[in-house]
CSV table of C-alpha atoms and ligand atoms in Angstrom, one decimal:
chain,number,residue,atom,x,y,z
A,152,UNK,CA,88.3,-9.0,85.8
A,153,UNK,CA,90.8,-11.4,87.5
A,154,UNK,CA,90.0,-12.5,90.9
A,155,UNK,CA,93.6,-12.4,92.5
A,156,UNK,CA,94.6,-10.1,95.3
A,157,UNK,CA,97.9,-8.8,96.0
A,158,UNK,CA,99.5,-9.7,99.4
A,159,UNK,CA,101.3,-6.6,99.4
A,160,UNK,CA,98.2,-4.4,99.7
A,161,UNK,CA,96.5,-1.9,97.3
A,162,UNK,CA,96.6,1.7,96.5
A,163,UNK,CA,93.6,3.6,98.1
A,164,UNK,CA,92.1,4.5,94.6
A,165,UNK,CA,92.6,5.9,91.1
A,166,UNK,CA,94.3,9.2,92.4
A,167,UNK,CA,96.9,7.3,94.6
A,168,UNK,CA,97.8,5.1,91.6
A,169,UNK,CA,98.1,7.9,89.2
A,170,UNK,CA,100.4,9.9,91.8
A,171,UNK,CA,102.5,6.8,92.4
A,172,UNK,CA,103.0,5.8,88.6
A,173,UNK,CA,103.6,9.7,87.9
A,174,UNK,CA,106.1,9.7,90.8
A,175,UNK,CA,107.7,6.7,89.3
A,176,UNK,CA,107.8,8.2,85.7
A,177,UNK,CA,108.7,11.8,86.7
A,178,UNK,CA,112.3,11.7,88.1
A,179,UNK,CA,115.9,12.3,87.1
A,180,UNK,CA,115.0,11.1,83.6
A,181,UNK,CA,112.8,14.4,82.8
A,182,UNK,CA,115.0,16.9,84.5
A,183,UNK,CA,118.3,15.5,84.4
A,184,UNK,CA,118.9,13.1,81.8
A,185,UNK,CA,116.4,14.5,79.1
A,186,UNK,CA,118.1,17.9,78.7
A,187,UNK,CA,121.6,16.5,78.4
A,188,UNK,CA,121.0,13.7,76.0
A,189,UNK,CA,118.8,16.3,73.7
A,190,UNK,CA,122.0,18.5,73.9
A,191,UNK,CA,124.0,15.5,72.9
A,192,UNK,CA,122.0,14.4,70.1
A,193,UNK,CA,121.3,18.0,68.3
A,194,UNK,CA,118.1,19.0,69.8
A,195,UNK,CA,114.8,19.1,67.8
A,196,UNK,CA,115.1,16.0,65.6
A,197,UNK,CA,115.8,13.9,68.8
A,198,UNK,CA,112.8,15.5,70.6
A,199,UNK,CA,110.3,14.6,67.9
A,200,UNK,CA,111.5,11.0,67.6
A,201,UNK,CA,111.0,10.9,71.6
A,202,UNK,CA,107.7,12.5,71.2
A,203,UNK,CA,106.6,9.8,68.6
A,204,UNK,CA,108.0,7.1,70.9
A,205,UNK,CA,106.0,8.0,73.7
A,206,UNK,CA,102.8,8.3,71.7
A,207,UNK,CA,103.0,5.2,69.6
A,208,UNK,CA,105.1,2.9,71.9
A,209,UNK,CA,105.2,4.3,75.2
A,210,UNK,CA,101.4,4.5,75.7
A,211,UNK,CA,100.4,1.3,74.7
A,212,UNK,CA,103.2,-0.3,76.5
A,213,UNK,CA,102.2,1.5,79.7
A,214,UNK,CA,98.6,0.3,79.2
A,215,UNK,CA,100.0,-3.3,78.6
A,216,UNK,CA,102.2,-3.4,81.8
A,217,UNK,CA,99.3,-2.1,84.2
A,218,UNK,CA,97.1,-4.6,82.7
A,219,UNK,CA,99.6,-7.4,83.3
A,220,UNK,CA,100.3,-6.4,86.8
A,221,UNK,CA,96.6,-5.9,87.7
A,222,UNK,CA,95.7,-9.1,86.3
A,223,UNK,CA,98.6,-11.1,87.8
A,224,UNK,CA,98.5,-9.2,91.3
A,225,UNK,CA,102.1,-10.2,92.2
A,226,UNK,CA,105.8,-9.3,91.5
A,227,UNK,CA,106.5,-9.2,87.7
A,228,UNK,CA,108.4,-12.6,87.9
A,229,UNK,CA,105.5,-14.2,89.5
A,230,UNK,CA,102.9,-12.3,87.4
A,231,UNK,CA,104.5,-13.4,84.2
A,232,UNK,CA,104.8,-16.8,85.3
A,233,UNK,CA,101.1,-16.9,86.4
A,234,UNK,CA,99.9,-15.1,83.3
A,235,UNK,CA,101.8,-17.6,80.9
A,236,UNK,CA,100.4,-20.5,82.6
A,237,UNK,CA,96.8,-19.1,82.3
A,238,UNK,CA,97.5,-18.7,78.6
A,239,UNK,CA,99.2,-22.1,78.3
A,240,UNK,CA,102.3,-20.4,77.0
A,241,UNK,CA,106.1,-21.2,77.7
A,242,UNK,CA,107.1,-21.1,81.3
A,243,UNK,CA,110.2,-19.3,80.1
A,244,UNK,CA,108.1,-15.9,80.1
A,245,UNK,CA,108.9,-15.5,83.8
A,246,UNK,CA,112.3,-14.8,82.7
A,247,UNK,CA,111.1,-11.4,81.3
A,248,UNK,CA,110.1,-10.7,85.1
A,249,UNK,CA,113.6,-11.7,85.9
A,250,UNK,CA,115.3,-9.4,83.4
A,251,UNK,CA,113.0,-6.5,84.7
A,252,UNK,CA,114.4,-7.1,88.2
A,253,UNK,CA,118.0,-7.0,87.2
A,254,UNK,CA,117.4,-4.0,85.1
A,255,UNK,CA,115.8,-2.3,87.9
A,256,UNK,CA,118.6,-2.8,90.3
A,257,UNK,CA,121.3,-1.8,87.6
A,258,UNK,CA,119.4,1.4,86.8
A,259,UNK,CA,119.2,2.0,90.6
A,260,UNK,CA,122.8,1.6,91.1
A,261,UNK,CA,123.7,4.6,88.8
A,262,UNK,CA,120.3,6.6,89.7
A,263,UNK,CA,121.1,6.6,93.3
A,264,UNK,CA,124.7,8.2,92.7
A,265,UNK,CA,123.1,11.3,90.6
A,266,UNK,CA,120.3,11.5,93.2
A,267,UNK,CA,123.2,11.9,95.6
A,268,UNK,CA,124.5,14.8,93.5
A,269,UNK,CA,121.1,16.4,93.7
A,270,UNK,CA,121.2,15.9,97.6
A,271,UNK,CA,124.7,17.4,97.9
A,272,UNK,CA,123.4,20.6,95.8
A,273,UNK,CA,120.4,21.2,98.2
A,274,UNK,CA,123.0,22.1,100.8
A,275,UNK,CA,125.5,23.8,98.3
A,276,UNK,CA,122.5,25.9,96.9
A,277,UNK,CA,121.5,26.7,100.5
A,278,UNK,CA,124.8,27.7,101.7
A,279,UNK,CA,125.0,30.5,99.0
A,280,UNK,CA,128.3,29.3,97.1
A,281,UNK,CA,126.4,29.9,93.9
A,282,UNK,CA,125.7,33.6,94.5
A,283,UNK,CA,126.7,35.5,91.4
A,284,UNK,CA,128.4,32.4,90.0
A,285,UNK,CA,129.6,32.6,86.5
A,286,UNK,CA,129.2,29.7,83.9
A,287,UNK,CA,132.8,28.9,84.3
A,288,UNK,CA,132.6,29.0,88.2
A,289,UNK,CA,129.7,26.8,88.2
A,290,UNK,CA,131.5,24.1,85.9
A,291,UNK,CA,134.5,24.2,88.0
A,292,UNK,CA,132.7,23.6,91.2
A,293,UNK,CA,130.8,20.8,89.7
A,294,UNK,CA,134.1,19.4,88.2
A,295,UNK,CA,135.8,19.5,91.7
A,296,UNK,CA,132.8,17.9,93.2
A,297,UNK,CA,132.6,14.7,91.1
A,298,UNK,CA,136.4,14.3,91.1
A,299,UNK,CA,135.9,13.3,94.9
A,300,UNK,CA,134.8,9.7,95.3
A,301,UNK,CA,134.4,9.9,99.0
A,302,UNK,CA,131.7,12.6,98.6
A,303,UNK,CA,130.0,10.8,95.8
A,304,UNK,CA,129.9,7.6,98.0
A,305,UNK,CA,128.7,9.4,101.0
A,306,UNK,CA,125.7,10.8,99.1
A,307,UNK,CA,124.9,7.7,97.2
A,308,UNK,CA,124.8,6.0,100.5
A,309,UNK,CA,122.7,8.4,102.0
A,310,UNK,CA,120.2,8.3,98.9
A,311,UNK,CA,120.1,4.5,99.3
A,312,UNK,CA,119.4,4.4,103.0
A,313,UNK,CA,116.4,6.9,102.2
A,314,UNK,CA,114.9,4.5,99.4
A,315,UNK,CA,115.5,1.5,101.5
A,316,UNK,CA,113.5,3.2,104.5
A,317,UNK,CA,110.5,3.9,102.4
A,318,UNK,CA,110.5,0.4,100.8
A,319,UNK,CA,110.7,-1.3,103.9
A,320,UNK,CA,107.7,0.3,105.2
A,321,UNK,CA,105.5,-0.4,102.5
A,322,UNK,CA,104.6,1.9,99.6
A,323,UNK,CA,101.3,2.8,100.8
A,324,UNK,CA,101.9,4.6,104.2
A,325,UNK,CA,104.5,7.2,103.7
A,326,UNK,CA,104.7,7.4,100.0
A,327,UNK,CA,101.0,8.0,98.9
A,328,UNK,CA,101.0,10.9,101.1
A,329,UNK,CA,104.3,12.3,100.0
A,330,UNK,CA,103.6,12.3,96.4
A,331,UNK,CA,100.3,13.9,97.0
A,332,UNK,CA,102.0,17.2,98.1
A,333,UNK,CA,105.3,16.9,96.4
A,334,UNK,CA,104.2,16.5,92.8
A,335,UNK,CA,102.2,19.6,92.6
A,336,UNK,CA,104.7,21.5,94.4
A,337,UNK,CA,107.5,20.4,91.7
A,338,UNK,CA,105.2,22.0,89.2
A,339,UNK,CA,104.9,25.2,90.6
A,340,UNK,CA,108.7,25.5,91.0
A,341,UNK,CA,109.2,24.4,87.4
A,342,UNK,CA,106.8,27.1,86.3
A,343,UNK,CA,108.8,30.0,88.4
A,344,UNK,CA,112.0,28.8,86.7
A,345,UNK,CA,110.4,28.8,83.4
A,346,UNK,CA,109.5,32.3,84.0
A,347,UNK,CA,113.0,33.2,84.7
A,348,UNK,CA,114.3,31.5,81.6
A,349,UNK,CA,111.7,33.3,79.5
A,350,UNK,CA,113.2,36.6,80.5
A,351,UNK,CA,116.7,35.7,79.7
A,352,UNK,CA,116.9,36.8,76.1
A,353,UNK,CA,117.8,33.5,74.8
A,354,UNK,CA,114.4,32.0,75.3
A,355,UNK,CA,113.8,31.8,71.5
A,356,UNK,CA,117.0,30.1,70.9
A,357,UNK,CA,116.1,27.6,73.4
A,358,UNK,CA,112.8,26.8,71.9
A,359,UNK,CA,114.4,26.7,68.3
A,360,UNK,CA,116.9,24.2,69.8
A,361,UNK,CA,114.2,21.8,71.2
A,362,UNK,CA,111.6,22.2,68.3
A,363,UNK,CA,113.1,22.8,65.2
A,364,UNK,CA,114.2,19.4,63.8
A,365,UNK,CA,117.3,19.0,61.9
A,366,UNK,CA,117.7,15.5,60.9
A,367,UNK,CA,121.2,15.8,59.7
A,368,UNK,CA,122.1,16.1,63.5
A,369,UNK,CA,120.7,12.7,64.3
A,370,UNK,CA,122.3,9.4,64.2
A,371,UNK,CA,121.1,5.8,64.3
A,372,UNK,CA,122.3,5.8,67.7
A,373,UNK,CA,120.6,9.1,68.5
A,374,UNK,CA,117.3,7.3,67.4
A,375,UNK,CA,118.0,4.6,69.6
A,376,UNK,CA,118.7,6.9,72.6
A,377,UNK,CA,115.5,8.8,71.7
A,378,UNK,CA,113.4,5.3,71.9
A,379,UNK,CA,115.4,4.1,74.8
A,380,UNK,CA,114.7,7.2,76.8
A,381,UNK,CA,110.9,6.8,75.9
A,382,UNK,CA,111.0,3.8,78.0
A,383,UNK,CA,113.4,5.1,80.6
A,384,UNK,CA,111.1,8.1,81.4
A,385,UNK,CA,108.0,6.3,81.5
A,386,UNK,CA,109.8,3.5,83.7
A,387,UNK,CA,108.5,0.9,81.3
A,388,UNK,CA,110.1,-2.4,80.2
A,389,UNK,CA,111.2,-3.7,83.6
A,390,UNK,CA,108.2,-4.2,85.7
A,391,UNK,CA,108.0,-1.2,87.7
A,392,UNK,CA,104.7,-0.1,86.3
A,393,UNK,CA,103.6,-3.6,86.2
A,394,UNK,CA,104.3,-4.1,90.0
A,395,UNK,CA,102.5,-0.8,90.9
A,396,UNK,CA,99.6,-2.0,88.4
A,397,UNK,CA,99.5,-5.0,90.6
A,398,UNK,CA,98.1,-2.6,93.7
A,399,UNK,CA,95.6,-1.1,91.3
A,400,UNK,CA,91.7,-1.5,92.2
A,401,UNK,CA,89.8,-3.4,89.7
A,402,UNK,CA,87.5,-0.6,88.5
A,403,UNK,CA,90.0,1.9,87.6
A,404,UNK,CA,90.5,2.7,83.5
A,405,UNK,CA,93.9,1.4,82.4
A,406,UNK,CA,93.7,3.6,79.3
A,407,UNK,CA,92.9,7.0,80.7
A,408,UNK,CA,95.2,6.7,83.6
A,409,UNK,CA,98.1,5.7,81.3
A,410,UNK,CA,97.4,8.7,79.1
A,411,UNK,CA,97.4,11.1,82.0
A,412,UNK,CA,100.7,9.7,83.4
A,413,UNK,CA,102.4,9.8,80.0
A,414,UNK,CA,101.3,13.6,79.3
A,415,UNK,CA,102.4,14.7,82.8
A,416,UNK,CA,105.7,13.2,82.4
A,417,UNK,CA,106.3,14.5,78.9
A,418,UNK,CA,105.3,18.1,80.1
A,419,UNK,CA,107.8,17.9,82.9
A,420,UNK,CA,110.6,16.9,80.5
A,421,UNK,CA,109.5,19.5,78.0
A,422,UNK,CA,109.5,22.4,80.6
A,423,UNK,CA,112.7,21.1,81.8
A,424,UNK,CA,114.3,21.6,78.5
A,425,UNK,CA,112.6,24.9,78.1
A,426,UNK,CA,114.2,26.1,81.4
A,427,UNK,CA,117.8,24.9,80.6
A,428,UNK,CA,118.6,25.5,77.2
A,429,UNK,CA,118.0,29.3,77.3
A,430,UNK,CA,120.3,29.3,80.4
A,431,UNK,CA,122.9,27.1,78.5
A,432,UNK,CA,122.8,29.7,75.4
A,433,UNK,CA,122.7,32.9,77.6
A,434,UNK,CA,125.9,31.7,79.4
A,435,UNK,CA,127.8,30.3,76.5
A,436,UNK,CA,127.7,26.9,77.8
A,437,UNK,CA,127.9,23.6,75.7
A,438,UNK,CA,124.5,21.9,75.3
A,439,UNK,CA,126.4,18.6,74.8
A,440,UNK,CA,128.0,18.9,78.2
A,441,UNK,CA,126.8,15.5,79.3
A,442,UNK,CA,125.6,14.3,82.7
A,443,UNK,CA,126.6,17.5,84.6
A,444,UNK,CA,124.4,19.8,82.2
A,445,UNK,CA,121.9,20.7,84.8
A,446,UNK,CA,124.3,20.9,87.7
A,447,UNK,CA,126.3,23.5,85.7
A,448,UNK,CA,123.5,25.6,84.3
A,449,UNK,CA,120.8,25.9,87.0
A,450,UNK,CA,123.2,27.1,89.7
A,451,UNK,CA,123.7,30.1,87.4
A,452,UNK,CA,120.2,30.9,87.3
A,453,UNK,CA,119.8,30.5,91.1
A,454,UNK,CA,122.9,32.6,91.5
A,455,UNK,CA,121.4,35.6,89.7
A,456,UNK,CA,117.9,35.7,90.4
A,457,UNK,CA,116.2,37.2,93.4
A,458,UNK,CA,115.4,34.6,96.1
A,459,UNK,CA,117.7,32.3,94.3
A,460,UNK,CA,119.1,30.7,97.3
A,461,UNK,CA,115.4,29.9,98.4
A,462,UNK,CA,114.1,28.9,95.2
A,463,UNK,CA,117.5,26.8,94.3
A,464,UNK,CA,117.4,25.0,97.5
A,465,UNK,CA,113.8,24.1,97.2
A,466,UNK,CA,114.2,23.0,93.5
A,467,UNK,CA,117.0,20.7,94.4
A,468,UNK,CA,114.9,19.3,97.4
A,469,UNK,CA,112.1,18.6,94.9
A,470,UNK,CA,114.6,16.7,92.3
A,471,UNK,CA,115.5,14.6,95.2
A,472,UNK,CA,112.1,14.0,95.9
A,473,UNK,CA,111.3,13.1,92.2
A,474,UNK,CA,114.1,10.9,92.2
A,475,UNK,CA,112.9,9.3,95.5
A,476,UNK,CA,109.6,8.3,94.2
A,477,UNK,CA,111.2,6.8,91.3
A,478,UNK,CA,113.8,5.0,93.0
A,479,UNK,CA,111.5,2.8,95.2
A,480,UNK,CA,109.6,1.9,91.9
A,481,UNK,CA,113.1,0.7,90.8
A,482,UNK,CA,113.8,-1.6,93.7
A,483,UNK,CA,109.9,-2.8,94.4
A,484,UNK,CA,110.1,-5.7,91.8
A,485,UNK,CA,112.9,-7.1,93.5
A,486,UNK,CA,111.7,-6.7,97.2
A,487,UNK,CA,108.1,-7.8,96.2
A,488,UNK,CA,109.7,-11.0,94.9
A,489,UNK,CA,111.9,-11.7,97.8
A,490,UNK,CA,108.7,-11.3,100.0
A,491,UNK,CA,106.7,-13.6,98.0
A,492,UNK,CA,108.9,-16.3,97.1
A,493,UNK,CA,111.5,-16.5,100.3
A,494,UNK,CA,108.8,-15.5,102.8
A,495,UNK,CA,111.2,-12.7,103.8
A,496,UNK,CA,109.8,-9.3,105.7
A,497,UNK,CA,109.7,-6.4,103.6
A,498,UNK,CA,112.6,-4.9,106.0
A,499,UNK,CA,114.8,-7.7,105.3
A,500,UNK,CA,114.0,-7.7,101.6
A,501,UNK,CA,114.5,-3.9,101.4
A,502,UNK,CA,117.9,-4.1,102.9
A,503,UNK,CA,119.3,-7.1,101.0
A,504,UNK,CA,118.5,-5.5,97.6
A,505,UNK,CA,119.6,-2.3,98.9
A,506,UNK,CA,122.8,-3.4,99.8
A,507,UNK,CA,123.3,-5.2,96.6
A,508,UNK,CA,122.3,-2.0,94.5
A,509,UNK,CA,124.8,0.1,96.8
A,510,UNK,CA,127.5,-2.1,95.9
A,511,UNK,CA,127.1,-1.9,92.3
A,512,UNK,CA,126.9,2.0,92.7
A,513,UNK,CA,130.5,1.9,93.2
A,514,UNK,CA,131.0,1.4,89.5
A,515,UNK,CA,129.4,4.6,88.8
A,516,UNK,CA,131.0,6.5,91.7
A,517,UNK,CA,134.5,5.6,90.4
A,518,UNK,CA,133.5,6.4,86.9
A,519,UNK,CA,133.5,9.9,87.3
A,520,UNK,CA,137.2,10.2,89.0
A,521,UNK,CA,139.4,7.2,89.7
A,522,UNK,CA,138.3,5.2,86.8
A,523,UNK,CA,137.3,8.0,84.4
A,524,UNK,CA,139.9,6.9,82.1
A,525,UNK,CA,138.8,3.2,82.0
A,526,UNK,CA,136.8,2.6,78.8
A,527,UNK,CA,136.4,-1.3,78.5
A,528,UNK,CA,134.7,-1.3,75.3
A,529,UNK,CA,136.8,1.5,73.4
A,530,UNK,CA,137.5,-0.6,70.5
A,531,UNK,CA,133.6,-0.3,69.4
A,532,UNK,CA,133.2,3.0,68.0
A,533,UNK,CA,130.0,3.9,69.5
A,534,UNK,CA,131.5,3.3,73.0
A,535,UNK,CA,134.7,4.9,72.2
A,536,UNK,CA,134.5,7.3,75.2
A,537,UNK,CA,132.4,5.4,77.3
A,538,UNK,CA,132.9,5.0,81.1
A,539,UNK,CA,131.3,2.1,83.1
A,540,UNK,CA,128.5,4.6,84.1
A,541,UNK,CA,128.0,5.2,80.3
A,542,UNK,CA,127.9,1.5,79.6
A,543,UNK,CA,125.3,0.7,82.4
A,544,UNK,CA,123.1,3.3,81.3
A,545,UNK,CA,123.5,2.1,77.6
A,546,UNK,CA,122.7,-1.3,78.5
A,547,UNK,CA,119.9,-0.8,80.5
A,548,UNK,CA,118.1,2.0,78.8
A,549,UNK,CA,119.0,1.5,75.3
A,550,UNK,CA,118.9,-2.4,75.4
A,551,UNK,CA,117.2,-4.0,78.4
A,552,UNK,CA,114.1,-1.6,78.5
A,553,UNK,CA,113.2,-1.8,74.8
A,554,UNK,CA,113.7,-5.6,74.8
A,555,UNK,CA,111.5,-5.9,77.9
A,556,UNK,CA,109.0,-3.5,76.3
A,557,UNK,CA,109.2,-5.5,73.1
A,558,UNK,CA,108.4,-8.7,74.6
A,559,UNK,CA,105.5,-7.3,76.8
A,560,UNK,CA,103.9,-5.8,73.6
A,561,UNK,CA,104.1,-9.4,72.1
A,562,UNK,CA,102.7,-11.0,75.2
A,563,UNK,CA,99.5,-8.9,75.7
A,564,UNK,CA,99.0,-8.8,71.8
A,565,UNK,CA,99.9,-12.4,70.8
A,566,UNK,CA,99.8,-14.5,73.8
A,567,UNK,CA,96.8,-13.3,76.2
A,568,UNK,CA,93.5,-13.8,74.4
A,569,UNK,CA,91.6,-10.8,73.3
A,570,UNK,CA,88.9,-11.9,75.5
A,571,UNK,CA,91.0,-11.3,78.5
A,572,UNK,CA,92.6,-7.9,77.3
A,573,UNK,CA,89.2,-6.7,76.4
A,574,UNK,CA,87.7,-7.5,79.8
A,575,UNK,CA,90.8,-5.8,81.6
A,576,UNK,CA,90.6,-2.7,79.6
A,577,UNK,CA,86.7,-2.5,80.0
A,578,UNK,CA,86.0,-3.0,76.2
A,579,UNK,CA,82.7,-4.8,75.1
A,580,UNK,CA,83.0,-4.5,71.3
A,581,UNK,CA,86.1,-5.9,70.0
A,582,UNK,CA,85.8,-3.4,66.9
A,583,UNK,CA,86.1,-0.7,69.4
A,584,UNK,CA,88.4,2.0,67.8
A,585,UNK,CA,90.7,2.6,70.5
A,586,UNK,CA,91.1,-1.0,71.4
A,587,UNK,CA,91.7,-1.7,67.7
A,588,UNK,CA,94.5,1.0,67.8
A,589,UNK,CA,96.0,-0.3,70.9
A,590,UNK,CA,96.0,-3.9,69.6
A,591,UNK,CA,97.7,-2.7,66.3
A,592,UNK,CA,100.3,-0.6,68.2
A,593,UNK,CA,101.3,-3.5,70.5
A,594,UNK,CA,100.9,-6.3,67.9
A,595,UNK,CA,102.8,-4.5,65.0
A,596,UNK,CA,104.1,-1.0,65.6
A,597,UNK,CA,105.8,-1.3,68.9
A,598,UNK,CA,107.8,-4.4,68.2
A,599,UNK,CA,108.6,-3.3,64.6
A,600,UNK,CA,109.9,0.0,66.0
A,601,UNK,CA,112.3,-1.9,68.3
A,602,UNK,CA,113.7,-4.6,66.0
A,603,UNK,CA,114.2,-2.0,63.1
A,604,UNK,CA,116.0,0.6,65.6
A,605,UNK,CA,118.2,-2.3,66.8
A,606,UNK,CA,119.2,-3.6,63.3
A,607,UNK,CA,119.8,-0.1,62.1
A,608,UNK,CA,122.2,0.4,65.0
A,609,UNK,CA,123.9,-2.7,64.5
A,610,UNK,CA,124.3,-1.8,61.0
A,611,UNK,CA,122.4,-4.7,59.7
A,612,UNK,CA,119.5,-3.0,58.3
A,613,UNK,CA,119.6,0.6,56.7
A,614,UNK,CA,116.2,2.5,57.6
A,615,UNK,CA,117.2,5.2,55.0
A,616,UNK,CA,116.3,2.8,52.3
A,617,UNK,CA,112.8,2.8,53.4
A,618,UNK,CA,112.6,6.6,54.0
A,619,UNK,CA,114.0,6.9,50.5
A,620,UNK,CA,111.5,4.5,49.2
A,621,UNK,CA,108.5,6.3,50.7
A,622,UNK,CA,109.8,9.7,49.8
A,623,UNK,CA,110.7,8.8,46.3
B,731,PFF,N1,111.1,7.2,85.2
B,731,PFF,C1,112.3,7.3,86.0
B,731,PFF,C2,112.7,8.8,85.3
B,731,PFF,O1,112.5,9.2,84.4
B,731,PFF,O2,113.7,9.4,86.3
B,731,PFF,C3,113.3,6.4,85.9
B,731,PFF,C4,112.9,5.0,86.1
B,731,PFF,C5,112.1,4.6,87.2
B,731,PFF,C6,113.2,4.1,85.1
B,731,PFF,C7,111.6,3.5,87.3
B,731,PFF,C8,112.7,3.0,84.9
B,731,PFF,C9,111.7,2.4,86.0
B,731,PFF,F1,111.1,1.3,86.1
């Protein structure tokens, strides 16, 4: 094990790390994004590719990130610099840390706006506006809400202040305690909603939509979205899990904890899908409705079920908390770096990074109203209808995170010695089957998958040629 220690403190133990990392992983990505991008990409085939990416790319890269963080014990930028030095590799590896910091701030800039929607919906649900609402009613309420930039800005501001407040205090004090209570409660509410969805009559259509793969419905870009989402939902490729790993006690098993986190994250996403699609079909809504999907569907469920005001309010409260425990991990790499390299206090660092992110968030706020017709890359066919928000999402989730993940996989499998990686994974025998699998996945499969998908999307390389060759 490395003998470094982190100047920022440490988690109190394995459970605290699991909760914090699960808190980072489980967020808007699972409950808001997974259902709507699944809807946009035609369902089952997308879900299957996403699940394969989680297992073959996500889990090995999560192990890699935790390992790098725990060995480096610093912000991702300084960790990459220290570990590159240790391996006598190029100092340019620190730019991998930099790209993570930038990706984190870009993601948080739009993440906070959507979390603001969830905050607004806490109060809307509590006030009873959704009682007996119809599908059209819920859609028009949502449409009017996002058309108002001042409202979106106010909620975005509130959410950024909440994020800054926690990060300023340090992760351990408030957060560790909060997630311990919140994550289980979120699970319970999801199960209650699942019970509601199961009784809707359209449950089997929802199940079929999620689990019957129809590959004719998926494009190369859909495959890229599935892979990008695997990184996004597990918080990989930008140093969030790395920075959390840097606070991890030395004796915790990296493989086991990574698998637990990935499984919990996947379960939450699938349950969210099983709740939302039956409601979509039962109310004649469009699965491809886009980012507003859960805000247009769930209010219908809450508006009709007994105790809906209560459960609905609780649900959006929990969604806010899920987003909150993710947003702090999005900004933590930048904050840790400012503290380490510039000697600022956490409070100062959190405020500076918060203001930068808040300002960037204006681009997303305006994308839904005043600038909704501004499609800067409309000349390129995949971006024909993309607003600034869509482009930010695409750039981070589909490009920056997979490239970050690719480089992380290369670093642990080709730059670090197996001596060190075996020690960090607590493996004595280099022929250990689990270790060999991990090495194979990080050395060949994960990098190849990312490269092939990129080539395919850019049209340089046609993967169907390989499929056809294999299938005869
Ligand atoms: N994993 C979070 C979610 O699914 O909502 C989003 C996220 C957090 C992405 C942290 C990336 C990250 F580093």
